Short mmCIF file of C-alpha atoms in Angstrom, two decimals:
data_model
loop_
_atom_site.label_atom_id
_atom_site.label_comp_id
_atom_site.label_asym_id
_atom_site.label_seq_id
_atom_site.Cartn_x
_atom_site.Cartn_y
_atom_site.Cartn_z
CA ILE A 1 -0.76 -38.93 159.62
CA GLY A 2 1.52 -37.29 161.59
CA LYS A 3 5.35 -39.58 160.99
CA CYS A 4 3.75 -39.58 157.00
CA ARG A 5 3.84 -35.51 156.75
CA LYS A 6 7.43 -34.78 158.30
CA LEU A 7 8.49 -37.47 155.92
CA VAL A 8 6.94 -35.90 153.04
CA TYR A 9 8.80 -32.65 154.33
CA LEU A 10 12.05 -34.59 154.38
CA LEU A 11 11.54 -35.65 150.66
CA PRO A 12 10.09 -33.10 148.73
CA TYR A 13 8.87 -34.24 145.26
CA PRO A 14 5.86 -34.25 144.09
CA TYR A 15 4.63 -37.99 143.78
CA TYR A 16 4.67 -37.83 147.35
CA TRP A 17 2.57 -34.80 148.04
CA GLN A 18 0.69 -36.50 145.67
CA ARG A 19 0.35 -39.54 148.15
CA PHE A 20 0.12 -38.09 150.92
CA GLY A 21 -2.94 -35.76 149.71
CA ASP A 22 -4.42 -38.89 149.19
CA ILE A 23 -4.15 -40.50 152.16
CA LEU A 24 -5.86 -37.29 153.99
CA THR A 25 -9.13 -37.90 151.63
CA TYR A 26 -9.37 -41.39 152.83
CA VAL A 27 -9.23 -40.26 156.47
CA GLY A 28 -12.31 -37.17 155.56
CA LYS A 29 -9.25 -33.73 155.44
CA TYR A 30 -10.64 -32.91 151.67
CA LYS A 31 -9.16 -29.52 152.27
CA ASN A 32 -5.77 -30.16 153.63
CA ALA A 33 -5.31 -32.78 150.62
CA THR A 34 -5.84 -29.90 148.27
CA VAL A 35 -3.23 -28.00 149.87
CA PHE A 36 -1.01 -30.73 149.02
CA TYR A 37 -2.29 -31.48 145.81
CA ARG A 38 -2.22 -28.06 144.90
CA LYS A 39 1.84 -27.85 146.08
CA ALA A 40 2.51 -31.31 143.63
CA PHE A 41 0.65 -29.63 140.66
CA GLU A 42 2.19 -26.50 140.92
CA ASN A 43 5.91 -28.18 140.96
CA ASN A 44 5.07 -31.38 138.45
CA LYS A 45 6.18 -30.79 135.58
CA ASN A 46 4.28 -34.35 134.18
CA LYS A 47 1.00 -33.77 131.96
CA VAL A 48 -0.82 -36.70 132.97
CA ALA A 49 0.23 -36.21 136.25
CA ASN A 50 -0.81 -32.69 136.67
CA GLU A 51 -4.21 -33.69 134.89
CA GLN A 52 -5.61 -36.10 137.59
CA LEU A 53 -4.31 -33.76 140.36
CA ALA A 54 -6.34 -31.01 138.60
CA LEU A 55 -9.39 -32.92 138.80
CA LYS A 56 -8.46 -34.59 142.62
CA MET A 57 -8.49 -30.64 143.67
CA ALA A 58 -11.50 -29.84 141.67
CA ILE A 59 -12.91 -32.71 143.48
CA PHE A 60 -12.05 -32.27 147.20
CA GLY A 61 -11.34 -28.35 147.08
CA TYR A 62 -14.18 -27.12 144.98
CA ALA A 63 -17.21 -28.84 143.97
CA MET A 64 -18.14 -29.46 147.75
CA SER A 65 -17.57 -26.34 148.98
CA GLY A 66 -19.67 -24.39 145.99
CA GLU A 67 -16.45 -22.61 144.40
CA TYR A 68 -17.44 -23.58 140.78
CA SER A 69 -15.65 -21.29 138.50
CA VAL A 70 -13.02 -22.67 140.19
CA CYS A 71 -13.63 -26.69 139.81
CA SER A 72 -14.62 -25.72 136.27
CA LYS A 73 -11.02 -24.01 135.34
CA LEU A 74 -9.72 -26.95 137.25
CA LEU A 75 -12.08 -29.50 135.37
CA ALA A 76 -11.10 -27.99 131.92
CA LYS A 77 -7.41 -29.05 132.65
CA ALA A 78 -8.15 -32.37 133.70
CA GLN A 79 -10.68 -32.60 129.90
CA PRO A 80 -8.65 -35.43 128.80
CA LEU A 81 -9.02 -37.63 132.18
CA LYS A 82 -13.00 -38.51 130.87
CA ASN A 83 -11.36 -40.82 128.56
CA SER A 84 -8.98 -43.02 131.00
CA ALA A 85 -10.55 -46.10 132.49
CA SER A 86 -9.37 -44.41 136.13
CA PHE A 87 -10.87 -41.33 136.03
CA ARG A 88 -13.75 -40.75 133.89
CA SER A 89 -16.41 -41.42 136.37
CA SER A 90 -14.59 -39.07 139.04
CA TYR A 91 -14.60 -36.51 135.75
CA TYR A 92 -18.33 -36.91 135.13
CA LEU A 93 -19.50 -36.90 138.66
CA THR A 94 -17.48 -33.55 139.45
CA LYS A 95 -19.60 -32.25 136.44
CA ALA A 96 -22.63 -33.56 137.59
CA TYR A 97 -22.02 -31.60 140.81
CA VAL A 98 -21.38 -27.97 138.88
CA SER A 99 -24.02 -29.03 137.24
CA PHE A 100 -26.58 -29.27 140.61
CA GLY A 101 -24.75 -26.60 142.33
CA LYS A 102 -25.72 -24.23 139.65
CA GLY A 103 -29.31 -25.31 139.42
CA LYS A 104 -28.90 -27.22 136.29
CA LEU A 105 -31.15 -30.79 136.72
CA ALA A 106 -30.93 -31.98 133.30
CA ASP A 107 -27.57 -31.26 132.84
CA THR A 108 -26.74 -32.94 136.33
CA SER A 109 -29.08 -36.03 135.15
CA GLN A 110 -26.97 -36.62 132.13
CA PHE A 111 -23.49 -36.33 133.61
CA LEU A 112 -24.79 -38.60 136.70
CA LEU A 113 -25.47 -40.99 133.60
CA LYS A 114 -22.56 -40.94 132.20
CA SER A 115 -20.61 -41.44 135.70
CA LEU A 116 -22.70 -44.33 136.50
CA GLU A 117 -22.05 -46.04 133.55
CA LYS A 118 -18.10 -45.25 133.35
CA ALA A 119 -18.26 -46.81 136.45
CA GLN A 120 -19.91 -49.96 135.93
CA LYS A 121 -17.69 -50.50 133.07
CA SER A 122 -14.56 -49.87 135.73
CA ILE A 123 -16.63 -51.58 138.51
CA MET A 124 -16.38 -49.09 141.06
CA PHE A 125 -17.98 -49.31 143.92
CA ASN A 126 -17.66 -45.89 145.53
CA ARG A 127 -18.73 -44.27 142.27
CA ILE A 128 -21.36 -46.27 141.65
CA TYR A 129 -23.19 -45.60 145.09
CA ALA A 130 -22.61 -41.70 144.25
CA ALA A 131 -24.24 -41.31 141.13
CA SER A 132 -27.52 -43.38 141.91
CA LEU A 133 -27.95 -41.74 145.24
CA GLY A 134 -27.15 -38.94 142.81
CA LEU A 135 -29.80 -39.89 139.90
CA ALA A 136 -32.23 -40.44 142.73
CA THR A 137 -31.66 -36.82 144.47
CA VAL A 138 -32.52 -35.42 140.82
CA ALA A 139 -35.25 -37.27 140.76
CA ILE A 140 -36.82 -36.42 143.52
CA ALA A 141 -35.97 -32.50 142.72
CA LEU A 142 -38.18 -33.06 139.23
CA ASN A 143 -40.84 -35.18 141.63
CA LYS A 144 -40.03 -38.05 139.40
CA LYS A 145 -40.87 -40.91 142.59
CA SER A 146 -40.96 -43.55 140.34
CA GLU A 147 -37.31 -42.97 138.92
CA LYS A 148 -36.49 -42.57 142.05
CA ARG A 149 -37.40 -45.38 143.60
CA THR A 150 -35.78 -47.34 140.55
CA TYR A 151 -32.35 -46.48 141.31
CA LEU A 152 -32.81 -47.07 144.68
CA GLN A 153 -33.88 -50.43 144.50
CA LYS A 154 -31.39 -51.27 141.41
CA TYR A 155 -28.19 -50.67 143.64
CA LEU A 156 -28.71 -49.85 147.05
CA PRO A 157 -28.71 -53.69 147.62
CA LEU A 158 -25.24 -53.79 146.24
CA MET A 159 -24.25 -51.65 148.63
CA LYS A 160 -25.78 -54.16 151.58
CA VAL A 161 -24.33 -57.25 150.00
CA LEU A 162 -20.90 -55.64 149.78
CA ARG A 163 -20.56 -54.67 153.16
CA HIS A 164 -20.71 -58.73 153.81
CA TYR A 165 -18.32 -59.56 151.27
CA ALA A 166 -15.36 -57.88 151.37
CA ASN A 167 -13.34 -59.94 149.28
CA TRP A 168 -14.70 -58.40 146.64
CA ARG A 169 -11.62 -56.95 145.22
CA ASN A 170 -10.07 -60.71 144.82
CA GLY A 171 -11.22 -61.69 141.29
CA TRP A 172 -15.03 -61.64 141.36
CA ASP A 173 -16.98 -59.81 138.84
CA TRP A 174 -20.16 -58.62 139.03
CA LYS A 175 -23.51 -57.43 137.69
CA ILE A 176 -26.79 -56.05 138.29
CA GLU A 177 -30.48 -56.96 138.20
CA ILE A 178 -33.51 -54.94 140.07
CA THR A 179 -33.89 -58.30 141.97
CA ARG A 180 -30.51 -60.20 142.36
CA LEU A 181 -27.04 -59.23 142.39
CA GLN A 182 -24.67 -62.18 140.99
CA PHE A 183 -20.73 -62.63 141.89
CA GLU A 184 -18.91 -64.81 139.97
CA ASN A 185 -14.83 -65.10 140.64
CA ARG A 186 -12.23 -66.26 138.11
CA ASN A 187 -12.48 -70.22 138.62
CA GLY A 188 -16.10 -70.00 137.80
CA LYS A 189 -18.39 -70.18 141.17
CA ILE A 190 -21.35 -68.04 141.17
CA LEU A 191 -22.73 -66.51 144.93
CA THR A 192 -26.21 -65.35 144.09
CA ARG A 193 -28.03 -63.66 146.90
CA GLN A 194 -31.73 -62.53 146.36
CA HIS A 195 -32.82 -58.65 147.68
CA ARG A 196 -36.99 -58.01 147.98
#
């Protein structure tokens, strides 16, 4: 990471700052990533890139730290991304974080359901995991234990299976049922895993 940081300072372009911010998020340095996202945001003239940067700053810089007013302003700048296949799940997940932080559980639940729906369409497993755990958390807060159990039973097997099948990105499609997870590759080979 140190070598990358030196290169980013030698090549002062918003694209590199954004990518370095992405690298920092992969290793869990969210506050440092936000610094580079902000730098790229302030120097970038591309509207779509700025929308993406606003969403990334909202997620990693402000939603998790409880700065909901700043996060909401950034989400307003990133609003066109709610229709983007790559970012729509993240957009609604961040809106859910803000609603949860403000104590609006009904809104949180709606945003999490939208995030889960969009994540399933885009096959974004980390967002499916986050949204399903969020829905289970809201169900616990509302004392709806059967709903919590349904979400956990439906989506946790997906995460368990993916630990064992690291090649899921290599052409595997998936579908979920409550007790069965089925993968199918491009050649028609089917792999099914039962869960109890």
